[in-house]
Amino acid sequence: MKKKSGLILISGAVFAAAIFLGGAYYFNQRQEPQPETTAHSGVTEWESTEDSAATELTERAVTMEKMVEVYVDPALYDTNAVEETANDYVQVKQTTDPASEVLTKLHRGEWAAYLEDAGDYVKVRADSGKEGYIPKANAGSVTEVARRKKATALSQLSVVLDAGHGGIDTGAESPDGSVNEKTLTLQTAQAVGKLLSENGVDVTYTRNEDKLLALKDVAAFSRNENPDIFISLHYDNFDYPNGMQGFTTYYYYQDAEKFGTLVSNALAETLPLFNNDVRFGNYYVIRETYVPLSLLLELGYVNSDHDLAEITKNDYPDKVAKGILAALEAYVQQ
């Protein structure tokens, strides 16, 4: 990922600022109203493995949940801004009285559980569990989402793999320009997908070739596929060479934090890199999806001499794949 700031050896406001600057590319994309979502509705040019396309997932109990996406008029925020403002958020009030207490706030594009209409307001349940009211003007169409009972075997799992960047967007680059993120992520996604498929997991890719996908299309595909797990693969870049090293696991929604810990710990066993641990990340592709177990993985710094020497080895994608497979095995056994 381009221009990522450091994620260890910093603290307090400095850490927060680093996360913010690093995430600018991913949270600053203009939001568009989203239609109601149904599986595979009108989405084209996505790639799936042959095995997974022909495999029926073992049936699991399904419940339906109504969700709404938080909407903010694009005229109210700046997609080029480095720092966010109050206009990037919608307040959740205790009652429909505009003067009532603010319980929490939701980021534009974030998803919340829909509870009921209340005049000019909608009652929602935020990811934090807090229930309150937002103006109807800030609530997208109500979307019914299928929630499957937790998988207890790899053969029951469906996973979407997103190879970050692509096409004219090279992503992070090594100091000499010989290594770029878009190539690394595609190689990694293919290695991960191959191993997962061989072990019975239903795998779908957002891209399986060198092409650029808009972030909104990646998020839309994730929602339409509605997999058990969404993983966006990336490689990192610090402000100056050798300023940082290691891999980092990011989540947005609370349900993904525990799963992220499984992935982080498993990768720590297979990767020869420092583990920067699990962290909250305000990234577009994991925020603007209602797939609860969504992660963004930064798998090493391309401008770290140590990391670059490891991530360019032929077997590095396989090491990532083994770590993710181990995490999935631990997840279904919980």
Tab-separated table of N, CA and C in Angstrom, residues 74-217:
chain	number	residue	atom	x	y	z
A	74	PRO	N	-21.919	13.286	-0.656
A	74	PRO	CA	-20.524	13.495	-1.059
A	74	PRO	C	-20.101	14.962	-1.105
A	75	ALA	N	-21.061	15.870	-1.235
A	75	ALA	CA	-20.710	17.294	-1.271
A	75	ALA	C	-20.217	17.783	0.083
A	76	LEU	N	-20.423	16.969	1.122
A	76	LEU	CA	-20.082	17.404	2.473
A	76	LEU	C	-18.698	16.981	2.935
A	77	TYR	N	-18.018	16.154	2.138
A	77	TYR	CA	-16.680	15.739	2.554
A	77	TYR	C	-15.722	15.773	1.371
A	78	ASP	N	-14.441	15.799	1.688
A	78	ASP	CA	-13.393	15.937	0.682
A	78	ASP	C	-12.648	14.617	0.557
A	79	THR	N	-12.724	13.986	-0.615
A	79	THR	CA	-12.058	12.704	-0.803
A	79	THR	C	-10.535	12.836	-0.817
A	80	ASN	N	-10.022	14.050	-0.984
A	80	ASN	CA	-8.572	14.254	-1.014
A	80	ASN	C	-8.005	14.666	0.336
A	81	ALA	N	-8.876	14.818	1.328
A	81	ALA	CA	-8.421	15.264	2.643
A	81	ALA	C	-7.621	14.169	3.338
A	82	VAL	N	-6.556	14.563	4.014
A	82	VAL	CA	-5.758	13.625	4.794
A	82	VAL	C	-6.435	13.346	6.119
A	83	GLU	N	-7.006	14.368	6.719
A	83	GLU	CA	-7.672	14.224	7.998
A	83	GLU	C	-9.188	14.221	7.819
A	84	GLU	N	-9.864	13.415	8.604
A	84	GLU	CA	-11.310	13.375	8.556
A	84	GLU	C	-11.905	14.521	9.365
A	85	THR	N	-13.184	14.788	9.103
A	85	THR	CA	-13.899	15.825	9.834
A	85	THR	C	-15.200	15.227	10.368
A	86	ALA	N	-15.953	16.044	11.083
A	86	ALA	CA	-17.242	15.593	11.613
A	86	ALA	C	-18.182	15.174	10.500
A	87	ASN	N	-17.997	15.724	9.298
A	87	ASN	CA	-18.880	15.388	8.172
A	87	ASN	C	-18.686	13.966	7.652
A	88	ASP	N	-17.609	13.321	8.073
A	88	ASP	CA	-17.398	11.939	7.674
A	88	ASP	C	-18.214	10.971	8.529
A	89	TYR	N	-18.869	11.492	9.546
A	89	TYR	CA	-19.601	10.646	10.486
A	89	TYR	C	-21.054	11.082	10.630
A	90	VAL	N	-21.884	10.136	11.062
A	90	VAL	CA	-23.282	10.401	11.389
A	90	VAL	C	-23.488	10.047	12.852
A	91	GLN	N	-24.069	10.956	13.601
A	91	GLN	CA	-24.302	10.723	15.016
A	91	GLN	C	-25.505	9.802	15.232
A	92	VAL	N	-25.378	8.912	16.187
A	92	VAL	CA	-26.479	8.045	16.597
A	92	VAL	C	-27.044	8.620	17.892
A	93	LYS	N	-28.292	9.080	17.826
A	93	LYS	CA	-28.914	9.741	18.975
A	93	LYS	C	-29.749	8.747	19.796
A	94	GLN	N	-29.899	9.084	21.075
A	94	GLN	CA	-30.655	8.229	21.976
A	94	GLN	C	-32.141	8.180	21.613
A	95	THR	N	-32.684	9.298	21.137
A	95	THR	CA	-34.083	9.377	20.722
A	95	THR	C	-34.149	10.105	19.388
A	96	THR	N	-35.354	10.320	18.895
A	96	THR	CA	-35.531	11.048	17.641
A	96	THR	C	-35.478	12.559	17.844
A	97	ASP	N	-35.322	12.991	19.069
A	97	ASP	CA	-35.149	14.412	19.366
A	97	ASP	C	-33.733	14.820	18.955
A	98	PRO	N	-33.581	15.777	18.033
A	98	PRO	CA	-32.241	16.185	17.593
A	98	PRO	C	-31.333	16.637	18.739
A	99	ALA	N	-31.947	17.045	19.849
A	99	ALA	CA	-31.153	17.516	20.985
A	99	ALA	C	-30.801	16.400	21.961
A	100	SER	N	-31.213	15.163	21.658
A	100	SER	CA	-30.961	14.070	22.594
A	100	SER	C	-29.492	13.655	22.598
A	101	GLU	N	-29.145	12.841	23.556
A	101	GLU	CA	-27.752	12.435	23.764
A	101	GLU	C	-27.198	11.668	22.558
A	102	VAL	N	-25.947	11.940	22.235
A	102	VAL	CA	-25.250	11.200	21.191
A	102	VAL	C	-24.652	9.940	21.819
A	103	LEU	N	-25.094	8.778	21.337
A	103	LEU	CA	-24.617	7.518	21.902
A	103	LEU	C	-23.311	7.061	21.273
A	104	THR	N	-23.192	7.269	19.983
A	104	THR	CA	-21.989	6.892	19.258
A	104	THR	C	-22.052	7.559	17.891
A	105	LYS	N	-21.121	7.284	17.026
A	105	LYS	CA	-21.145	7.824	15.668
A	105	LYS	C	-20.733	6.736	14.693
A	106	LEU	N	-21.247	6.841	13.466
A	106	LEU	CA	-20.973	5.870	12.426
A	106	LEU	C	-20.292	6.544	11.245
A	107	HIS	N	-19.282	5.915	10.716
A	107	HIS	CA	-18.553	6.449	9.564
A	107	HIS	C	-19.383	6.272	8.301
A	108	ARG	N	-19.286	7.222	7.387
A	108	ARG	CA	-19.952	7.069	6.090
A	108	ARG	C	-19.501	5.751	5.461
A	109	GLY	N	-20.475	5.035	4.925
A	109	GLY	CA	-20.169	3.750	4.316
A	109	GLY	C	-20.201	2.575	5.278
A	110	GLU	N	-20.221	2.854	6.568
A	110	GLU	CA	-20.296	1.779	7.558
A	110	GLU	C	-21.694	1.157	7.543
A	111	TRP	N	-21.765	-0.108	7.916
A	111	TRP	CA	-23.048	-0.811	7.963
A	111	TRP	C	-23.517	-0.980	9.396
A	112	ALA	N	-24.843	-0.863	9.594
A	112	ALA	CA	-25.446	-1.044	10.911
A	112	ALA	C	-26.707	-1.872	10.759
A	113	ALA	N	-27.096	-2.554	11.816
A	113	ALA	CA	-28.321	-3.349	11.786
A	113	ALA	C	-29.531	-2.426	11.816
A	114	TYR	N	-30.466	-2.685	10.914
A	114	TYR	CA	-31.706	-1.913	10.870
A	114	TYR	C	-32.699	-2.509	11.861
A	115	LEU	N	-33.307	-1.651	12.675
A	115	LEU	CA	-34.279	-2.111	13.657
A	115	LEU	C	-35.699	-1.694	13.315
A	116	GLU	N	-35.894	-0.392	13.012
A	116	GLU	CA	-37.250	0.062	12.656
A	116	GLU	C	-37.212	1.493	12.146
A	117	ASP	N	-38.271	1.870	11.419
A	117	ASP	CA	-38.466	3.266	11.031
A	117	ASP	C	-39.123	4.010	12.183
A	118	ALA	N	-38.785	5.280	12.312
A	118	ALA	CA	-39.395	6.121	13.349
A	118	ALA	C	-39.539	7.529	12.801
A	119	GLY	N	-40.586	7.749	11.980
A	119	GLY	CA	-40.783	9.062	11.379
A	119	GLY	C	-39.672	9.392	10.408
A	120	ASP	N	-38.984	10.494	10.657
A	120	ASP	CA	-37.873	10.907	9.802
A	120	ASP	C	-36.557	10.262	10.207
A	121	TYR	N	-36.642	9.278	11.095
A	121	TYR	CA	-35.438	8.617	11.602
A	121	TYR	C	-35.518	7.103	11.388
A	122	VAL	N	-34.369	6.478	11.510
A	122	VAL	CA	-34.269	5.027	11.466
A	122	VAL	C	-33.546	4.580	12.735
A	123	LYS	N	-34.108	3.587	13.392
A	123	LYS	CA	-33.427	3.035	14.561
A	123	LYS	C	-32.464	1.954	14.097
A	124	VAL	N	-31.219	2.041	14.570
A	124	VAL	CA	-30.185	1.102	14.154
A	124	VAL	C	-29.438	0.570	15.369
A	125	ARG	N	-28.754	-0.513	15.152
A	125	ARG	CA	-27.823	-1.037	16.151
A	125	ARG	C	-26.429	-0.969	15.567
A	126	ALA	N	-25.573	-0.185	16.208
A	126	ALA	CA	-24.203	-0.009	15.726
A	126	ALA	C	-23.383	-1.269	16.000
A	127	ASP	N	-22.225	-1.357	15.381
A	127	ASP	CA	-21.336	-2.495	15.590
A	127	ASP	C	-20.957	-2.638	17.058
A	128	SER	N	-20.958	-1.532	17.789
A	128	SER	CA	-20.636	-1.549	19.222
A	128	SER	C	-21.747	-2.171	20.055
A	129	GLY	N	-22.916	-2.364	19.429
A	129	GLY	CA	-24.058	-2.891	20.153
A	129	GLY	C	-25.025	-1.818	20.624
A	130	LYS	N	-24.627	-0.562	20.528
A	130	LYS	CA	-25.489	0.531	20.962
A	130	LYS	C	-26.608	0.752	19.954
A	131	GLU	N	-27.818	0.971	20.472
A	131	GLU	CA	-28.986	1.202	19.633
A	131	GLU	C	-29.456	2.641	19.753
A	132	GLY	N	-29.748	3.240	18.610
A	132	GLY	CA	-30.190	4.626	18.600
A	132	GLY	C	-30.722	5.010	17.238
A	133	TYR	N	-30.832	6.304	17.006
A	133	TYR	CA	-31.520	6.808	15.815
A	133	TYR	C	-30.604	7.672	14.950
A	134	ILE	N	-30.720	7.471	13.631
A	134	ILE	CA	-30.041	8.327	12.664
A	134	ILE	C	-31.093	8.851	11.697
A	135	PRO	N	-30.873	10.031	11.105
A	135	PRO	CA	-31.851	10.554	10.136
A	135	PRO	C	-32.004	9.608	8.942
A	136	LYS	N	-33.210	9.510	8.414
A	136	LYS	CA	-33.425	8.680	7.228
A	136	LYS	C	-32.556	9.117	6.061
A	137	ALA	N	-32.272	10.415	6.019
A	137	ALA	CA	-31.432	10.938	4.941
A	137	ALA	C	-30.033	10.331	4.979
A	138	ASN	N	-29.634	9.791	6.127
A	138	ASN	CA	-28.307	9.197	6.280
A	138	ASN	C	-28.344	7.679	6.282
A	139	ALA	N	-29.485	7.110	5.916
A	139	ALA	CA	-29.614	5.653	5.875
A	139	ALA	C	-29.920	5.203	4.460
A	140	GLY	N	-29.138	4.297	3.954
A	140	GLY	CA	-29.394	3.762	2.626
A	140	GLY	C	-30.573	2.808	2.643
A	141	SER	N	-30.825	2.171	1.529
A	141	SER	CA	-31.920	1.211	1.434
A	141	SER	C	-31.697	0.050	2.397
A	142	VAL	N	-32.771	-0.465	2.951
A	142	VAL	CA	-32.678	-1.616	3.839
A	142	VAL	C	-32.303	-2.843	3.008
A	143	THR	N	-31.268	-3.542	3.434
A	143	THR	CA	-30.768	-4.716	2.727
A	143	THR	C	-30.898	-5.937	3.616
A	144	GLU	N	-31.515	-6.978	3.098
A	144	GLU	CA	-31.623	-8.218	3.855
A	144	GLU	C	-30.400	-9.090	3.564
A	145	VAL	N	-29.703	-9.449	4.621
A	145	VAL	CA	-28.445	-10.186	4.497
A	145	VAL	C	-28.604	-11.569	5.120
A	146	ALA	N	-28.184	-12.590	4.381
A	146	ALA	CA	-28.226	-13.958	4.904
A	146	ALA	C	-27.043	-14.181	5.832
A	147	ARG	N	-27.338	-14.601	7.054
A	147	ARG	CA	-26.302	-14.924	8.032
A	147	ARG	C	-26.316	-16.432	8.267
A	148	ARG	N	-25.247	-17.096	7.864
A	148	ARG	CA	-25.163	-18.536	8.031
A	148	ARG	C	-24.580	-18.910	9.390
A	149	LYS	N	-25.050	-20.044	9.913
A	149	LYS	CA	-24.484	-20.548	11.148
A	149	LYS	C	-22.997	-20.791	10.948
A	150	LYS	N	-22.210	-20.584	11.993
A	150	LYS	CA	-20.756	-20.699	11.891
A	150	LYS	C	-20.342	-22.049	11.312
A	151	ALA	N	-19.374	-21.992	10.404
A	151	ALA	CA	-18.851	-23.206	9.788
A	151	ALA	C	-18.091	-24.035	10.811
A	152	THR	N	-18.211	-25.351	10.681
A	152	THR	CA	-17.480	-26.251	11.580
A	152	THR	C	-16.518	-27.146	10.803
A	153	ALA	N	-16.379	-26.886	9.505
A	153	ALA	CA	-15.437	-27.632	8.668
A	153	ALA	C	-14.983	-26.728	7.535
A	154	LEU	N	-13.779	-26.973	7.042
A	154	LEU	CA	-13.261	-26.162	5.941
A	154	LEU	C	-14.163	-26.248	4.718
A	155	SER	N	-14.781	-27.401	4.504
A	155	SER	CA	-15.630	-27.584	3.333
A	155	SER	C	-16.889	-26.728	3.382
A	156	GLN	N	-17.195	-26.166	4.553
A	156	GLN	CA	-18.355	-25.290	4.686
A	156	GLN	C	-18.006	-23.823	4.466
A	157	LEU	N	-16.727	-23.508	4.416
A	157	LEU	CA	-16.289	-22.122	4.357
A	157	LEU	C	-16.277	-21.563	2.937
A	158	SER	N	-16.674	-20.296	2.817
A	158	SER	CA	-16.500	-19.551	1.572
A	158	SER	C	-15.635	-18.329	1.874
A	159	VAL	N	-14.670	-18.076	1.009
A	159	VAL	CA	-13.701	-17.001	1.229
A	159	VAL	C	-13.530	-16.194	-0.051
A	160	VAL	N	-13.562	-14.869	0.077
A	160	VAL	CA	-13.211	-13.983	-1.028
A	160	VAL	C	-11.818	-13.432	-0.774
A	161	LEU	N	-10.932	-13.572	-1.752
A	161	LEU	CA	-9.569	-13.047	-1.672
A	161	LEU	C	-9.433	-11.847	-2.590
A	162	ASP	N	-8.948	-10.751	-2.041
A	162	ASP	CA	-8.777	-9.515	-2.801
A	162	ASP	C	-7.299	-9.190	-2.914
A	163	ALA	N	-6.776	-9.250	-4.123
A	163	ALA	CA	-5.387	-8.850	-4.371
A	163	ALA	C	-5.366	-7.332	-4.557
A	164	GLY	N	-4.821	-6.620	-3.597
A	164	GLY	CA	-4.869	-5.170	-3.616
A	164	GLY	C	-4.173	-4.537	-4.815
A	165	HIS	N	-4.714	-3.382	-5.254
A	165	HIS	CA	-4.163	-2.583	-6.357
A	165	HIS	C	-4.308	-3.339	-7.686
A	166	GLY	N	-3.532	-2.992	-8.698
A	166	GLY	CA	-3.652	-3.632	-10.003
A	166	GLY	C	-3.748	-2.622	-11.128
A	167	GLY	N	-3.431	-3.060	-12.343
A	167	GLY	CA	-3.487	-2.176	-13.499
A	167	GLY	C	-2.525	-1.006	-13.357
A	168	ILE	N	-3.045	0.208	-13.581
A	168	ILE	CA	-2.183	1.389	-13.499
A	168	ILE	C	-1.819	1.744	-12.064
A	169	ASP	N	-2.489	1.142	-11.107
A	169	ASP	CA	-2.190	1.386	-9.695
A	169	ASP	C	-1.229	0.315	-9.204
A	170	THR	N	0.063	0.652	-9.156
A	170	THR	CA	1.073	-0.335	-8.761
A	170	THR	C	1.102	-0.578	-7.266
A	171	GLY	N	0.549	0.335	-6.483
A	171	GLY	CA	0.660	0.216	-5.041
A	171	GLY	C	2.060	0.587	-4.590
A	172	ALA	N	2.481	0.047	-3.464
A	172	ALA	CA	3.811	0.336	-2.926
A	172	ALA	C	4.896	-0.217	-3.848
A	173	GLU	N	6.035	0.477	-3.872
A	173	GLU	CA	7.151	0.040	-4.710
A	173	GLU	C	8.432	0.009	-3.893
A	174	SER	N	9.327	-0.912	-4.255
A	174	SER	CA	10.648	-0.968	-3.624
A	174	SER	C	11.427	0.277	-4.005
A	175	PRO	N	12.456	0.642	-3.247
A	175	PRO	CA	13.224	1.875	-3.527
A	175	PRO	C	13.740	1.972	-4.961
A	176	ASP	N	14.104	0.842	-5.558
A	176	ASP	CA	14.627	0.902	-6.934
A	176	ASP	C	13.533	0.698	-7.982
A	177	GLY	N	12.292	0.519	-7.525
A	177	GLY	CA	11.181	0.382	-8.446
A	177	GLY	C	11.041	-0.975	-9.105
A	178	SER	N	11.867	-1.924	-8.716
A	178	SER	CA	11.846	-3.230	-9.382
A	178	SER	C	10.757	-4.158	-8.842
A	179	VAL	N	10.245	-3.853	-7.673
A	179	VAL	CA	9.208	-4.685	-7.052
A	179	VAL	C	8.005	-3.813	-6.749
A	180	ASN	N	6.826	-4.257	-7.137
A	180	ASN	CA	5.633	-3.475	-6.834
A	180	ASN	C	4.568	-4.334	-6.152
A	181	GLU	N	3.726	-3.651	-5.423
A	181	GLU	CA	2.719	-4.306	-4.594
A	181	GLU	C	1.688	-5.080	-5.403
A	182	LYS	N	1.244	-4.520	-6.520
A	182	LYS	CA	0.163	-5.169	-7.271
A	182	LYS	C	0.561	-6.567	-7.729
A	183	THR	N	1.841	-6.761	-8.063
A	183	THR	CA	2.318	-8.072	-8.492
A	183	THR	C	2.413	-9.027	-7.313
A	184	LEU	N	2.931	-8.532	-6.207
A	184	LEU	CA	3.050	-9.360	-5.008
A	184	LEU	C	1.691	-9.826	-4.507
A	185	THR	N	0.717	-8.923	-4.494
A	185	THR	CA	-0.595	-9.294	-3.961
A	185	THR	C	-1.282	-10.337	-4.838
A	186	LEU	N	-1.121	-10.212	-6.149
A	186	LEU	CA	-1.747	-11.186	-7.047
A	186	LEU	C	-1.103	-12.563	-6.873
A	187	GLN	N	0.225	-12.596	-6.795
A	187	GLN	CA	0.921	-13.863	-6.574
A	187	GLN	C	0.486	-14.490	-5.254
A	188	THR	N	0.333	-13.658	-4.245
A	188	THR	CA	-0.051	-14.165	-2.926
A	188	THR	C	-1.481	-14.672	-2.930
A	189	ALA	N	-2.394	-13.912	-3.528
A	189	ALA	CA	-3.791	-14.339	-3.583
A	189	ALA	C	-3.926	-15.681	-4.297
A	190	GLN	N	-3.186	-15.854	-5.382
A	190	GLN	CA	-3.278	-17.102	-6.135
A	190	GLN	C	-2.731	-18.279	-5.336
A	191	ALA	N	-1.645	-18.038	-4.596
A	191	ALA	CA	-1.079	-19.109	-3.770
A	191	ALA	C	-2.017	-19.468	-2.619
A	192	VAL	N	-2.577	-18.450	-1.983
A	192	VAL	CA	-3.511	-18.692	-0.884
A	192	VAL	C	-4.750	-19.417	-1.398
A	193	GLY	N	-5.304	-18.930	-2.502
A	193	GLY	CA	-6.505	-19.542	-3.057
A	193	GLY	C	-6.293	-20.993	-3.447
A	194	LYS	N	-5.139	-21.293	-4.031
A	194	LYS	CA	-4.834	-22.662	-4.456
A	194	LYS	C	-4.821	-23.606	-3.254
A	195	LEU	N	-4.131	-23.209	-2.189
A	195	LEU	CA	-4.034	-24.080	-1.013
A	195	LEU	C	-5.389	-24.236	-0.322
A	196	LEU	N	-6.129	-23.148	-0.198
A	196	LEU	CA	-7.436	-23.240	0.450
A	196	LEU	C	-8.380	-24.138	-0.357
A	197	SER	N	-8.365	-23.978	-1.681
A	197	SER	CA	-9.228	-24.798	-2.533
A	197	SER	C	-8.875	-26.275	-2.411
A	198	GLU	N	-7.585	-26.567	-2.358
A	198	GLU	CA	-7.141	-27.957	-2.218
A	198	GLU	C	-7.611	-28.574	-0.912
A	199	ASN	N	-7.935	-27.718	0.064
A	199	ASN	CA	-8.400	-28.192	1.367
A	199	ASN	C	-9.902	-28.009	1.563
A	200	GLY	N	-10.620	-27.814	0.453
A	200	GLY	CA	-12.066	-27.835	0.496
A	200	GLY	C	-12.759	-26.506	0.660
A	201	VAL	N	-12.007	-25.412	0.780
A	201	VAL	CA	-12.612	-24.088	0.962
A	201	VAL	C	-13.108	-23.563	-0.382
A	202	ASP	N	-14.275	-22.951	-0.392
A	202	ASP	CA	-14.823	-22.331	-1.597
A	202	ASP	C	-14.186	-20.944	-1.741
A	203	VAL	N	-13.379	-20.742	-2.777
A	203	VAL	CA	-12.592	-19.524	-2.933
A	203	VAL	C	-13.025	-18.738	-4.165
A	204	THR	N	-13.166	-17.430	-3.988
A	204	THR	CA	-13.449	-16.527	-5.092
A	204	THR	C	-12.454	-15.376	-5.036
A	205	TYR	N	-12.025	-14.882	-6.198
A	205	TYR	CA	-11.069	-13.782	-6.272
A	205	TYR	C	-11.745	-12.523	-6.803
A	206	THR	N	-11.350	-11.377	-6.274
A	206	THR	CA	-11.825	-10.136	-6.868
A	206	THR	C	-11.116	-9.887	-8.196
A	207	ARG	N	-9.867	-10.287	-8.297
A	207	ARG	CA	-9.167	-10.226	-9.579
A	207	ARG	C	-8.193	-11.380	-9.665
A	208	ASN	N	-8.029	-11.900	-10.870
A	208	ASN	CA	-7.082	-12.993	-11.100
A	208	ASN	C	-6.115	-12.640	-12.226
A	209	GLU	N	-6.044	-11.330	-12.496
A	209	GLU	CA	-5.123	-10.829	-13.510
A	209	GLU	C	-4.759	-9.392	-13.146
A	210	ASP	N	-3.862	-8.812	-13.914
A	210	ASP	CA	-3.382	-7.459	-13.621
A	210	ASP	C	-4.366	-6.426	-14.155
A	211	LYS	N	-5.373	-6.119	-13.356
A	211	LYS	CA	-6.341	-5.099	-13.736
A	211	LYS	C	-6.722	-4.291	-12.501
A	212	LEU	N	-7.157	-3.060	-12.741
A	212	LEU	CA	-7.520	-2.155	-11.657
A	212	LEU	C	-9.008	-2.254	-11.367
A	213	LEU	N	-9.338	-2.396	-10.098
A	213	LEU	CA	-10.724	-2.412	-9.652
A	213	LEU	C	-10.955	-1.231	-8.721
A	214	ALA	N	-12.031	-0.512	-8.932
A	214	ALA	CA	-12.390	0.567	-8.015
A	214	ALA	C	-12.726	-0.045	-6.657
A	215	LEU	N	-12.392	0.673	-5.601
A	215	LEU	CA	-12.641	0.159	-4.256
A	215	LEU	C	-14.124	-0.135	-4.032
A	216	LYS	N	-14.969	0.713	-4.592
A	216	LYS	CA	-16.408	0.499	-4.412
A	216	LYS	C	-16.844	-0.800	-5.076
A	217	ASP	N	-16.167	-1.191	-6.156
A	217	ASP	CA	-16.503	-2.442	-6.828
A	217	ASP	C	-16.013	-3.648	-6.032
